[in-house]
Coordinates of C-alpha atoms in Angstrom, one line a residue:
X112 CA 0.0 0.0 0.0
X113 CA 0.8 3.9 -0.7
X114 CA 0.7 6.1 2.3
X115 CA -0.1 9.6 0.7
X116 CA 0.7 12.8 3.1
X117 CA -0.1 16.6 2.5
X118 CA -2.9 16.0 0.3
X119 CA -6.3 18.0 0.5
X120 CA -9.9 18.3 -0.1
X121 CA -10.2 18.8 -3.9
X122 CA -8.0 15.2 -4.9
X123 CA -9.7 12.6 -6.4
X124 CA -8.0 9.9 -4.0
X125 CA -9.9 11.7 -1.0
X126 CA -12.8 13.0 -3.0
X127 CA -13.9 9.4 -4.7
X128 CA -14.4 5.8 -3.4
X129 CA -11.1 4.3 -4.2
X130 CA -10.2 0.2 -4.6
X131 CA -6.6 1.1 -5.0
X132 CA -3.8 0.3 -2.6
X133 CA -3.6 4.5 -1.8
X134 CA -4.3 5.7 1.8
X135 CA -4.6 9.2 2.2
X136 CA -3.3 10.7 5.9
X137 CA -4.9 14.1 6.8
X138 CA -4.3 15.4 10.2
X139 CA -7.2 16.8 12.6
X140 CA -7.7 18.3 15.4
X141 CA -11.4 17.4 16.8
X142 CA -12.6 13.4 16.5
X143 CA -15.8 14.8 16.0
X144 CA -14.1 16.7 12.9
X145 CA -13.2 13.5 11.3
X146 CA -16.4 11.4 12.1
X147 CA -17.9 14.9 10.1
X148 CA -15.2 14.9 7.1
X149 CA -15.5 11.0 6.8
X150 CA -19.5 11.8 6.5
X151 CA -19.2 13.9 4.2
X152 CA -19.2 11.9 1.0
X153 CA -21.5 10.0 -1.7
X154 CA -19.7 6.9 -0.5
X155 CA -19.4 4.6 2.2
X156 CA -18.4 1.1 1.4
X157 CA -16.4 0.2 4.5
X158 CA -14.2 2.7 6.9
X159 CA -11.9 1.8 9.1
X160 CA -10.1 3.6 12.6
X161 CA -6.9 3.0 14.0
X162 CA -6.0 3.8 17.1
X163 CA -4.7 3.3 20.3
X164 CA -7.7 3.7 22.2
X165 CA -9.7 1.3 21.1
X166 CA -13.2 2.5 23.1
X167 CA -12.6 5.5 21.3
X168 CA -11.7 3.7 17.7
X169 CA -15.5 2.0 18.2
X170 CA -17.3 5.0 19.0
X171 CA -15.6 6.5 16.1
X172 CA -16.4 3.9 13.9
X173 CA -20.2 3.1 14.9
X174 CA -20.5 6.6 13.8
X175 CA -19.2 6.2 10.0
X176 CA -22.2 6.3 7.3
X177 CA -20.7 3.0 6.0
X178 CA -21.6 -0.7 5.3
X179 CA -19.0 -2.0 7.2
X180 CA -16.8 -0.7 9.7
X181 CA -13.4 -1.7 11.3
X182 CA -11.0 -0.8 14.4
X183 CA -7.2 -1.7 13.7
X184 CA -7.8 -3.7 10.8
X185 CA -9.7 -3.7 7.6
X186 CA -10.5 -6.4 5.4
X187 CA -13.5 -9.0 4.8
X188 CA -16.0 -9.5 7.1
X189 CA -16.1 -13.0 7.5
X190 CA -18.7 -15.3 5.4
X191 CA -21.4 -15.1 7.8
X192 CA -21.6 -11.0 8.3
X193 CA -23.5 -9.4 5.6
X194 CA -21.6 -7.1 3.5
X195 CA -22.5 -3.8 1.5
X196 CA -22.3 -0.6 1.2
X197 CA -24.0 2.8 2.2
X198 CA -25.2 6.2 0.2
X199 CA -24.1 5.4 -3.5
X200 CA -21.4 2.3 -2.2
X201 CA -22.5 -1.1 -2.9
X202 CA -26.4 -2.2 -4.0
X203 CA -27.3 -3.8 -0.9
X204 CA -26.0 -6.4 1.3
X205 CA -24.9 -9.6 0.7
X206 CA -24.0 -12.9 2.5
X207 CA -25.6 -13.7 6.3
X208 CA -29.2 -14.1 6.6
X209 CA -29.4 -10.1 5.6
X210 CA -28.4 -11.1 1.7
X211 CA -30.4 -14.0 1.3
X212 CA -33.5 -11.0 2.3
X213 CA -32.5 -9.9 -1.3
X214 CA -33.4 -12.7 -3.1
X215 CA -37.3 -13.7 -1.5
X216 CA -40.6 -12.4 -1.6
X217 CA -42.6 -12.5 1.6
X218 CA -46.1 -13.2 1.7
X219 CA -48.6 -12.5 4.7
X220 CA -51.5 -15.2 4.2
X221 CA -54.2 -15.2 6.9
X222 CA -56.9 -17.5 6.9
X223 CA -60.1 -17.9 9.4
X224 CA -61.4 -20.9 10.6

């Protein structure tokens, strides 16, 4: 992976959902400024926080507008979590219980005796 420094607002590597092996480092100040920034996009495939803390890395991350979220790591989430995306990432979930959902067609039938 490329770690890409002193980059802003503006680049297509922090303005676009990327797939590429290209992680762009911003500093902050405010948590609650990154939560915001991170928001702040069409896309939300999957984010991930790393940190030390990692009560704060969870909070932070149960607070991304993304499918999937991760603390320390980033990668699959196993064959039984469902995965997709959120805003314009993704179209839907897949995998779990949640995927299969995709695929039927429920049907209420009541019947009196």
């Amino acid at each position: 992976p490329t770690i890409v420094t002193d980059i802003t607002d503006g680049v297509r590597l922090v303005d676009e959902e990327q797939f590429g092996p290209a992680l762009p480092v911003m500093p902050f100040k405010e948590v609650e400024q990154v939560i915001e920034k991170a928001n702040a996009t069409h896309y939300g495939l999957g984010g991930s926080v790393w940190t030390n803390d990692i009560e704060l890395g969870a909070s932070v991350v149960s607070k991304l507008d993304c499918g999937t979220g991760w603390v320390n790591q980033h990668g699959s989430p196993g064959m039984f979590a469902p995965f997709g995306g959120a805003k314009w990432s993704g179209i839907g979930f897949e995998y779990g219980i949640w995927g299969l959902d995709a695929f039927v067609q429920y049907q209420v039938i009541n019947i009196s005796k």
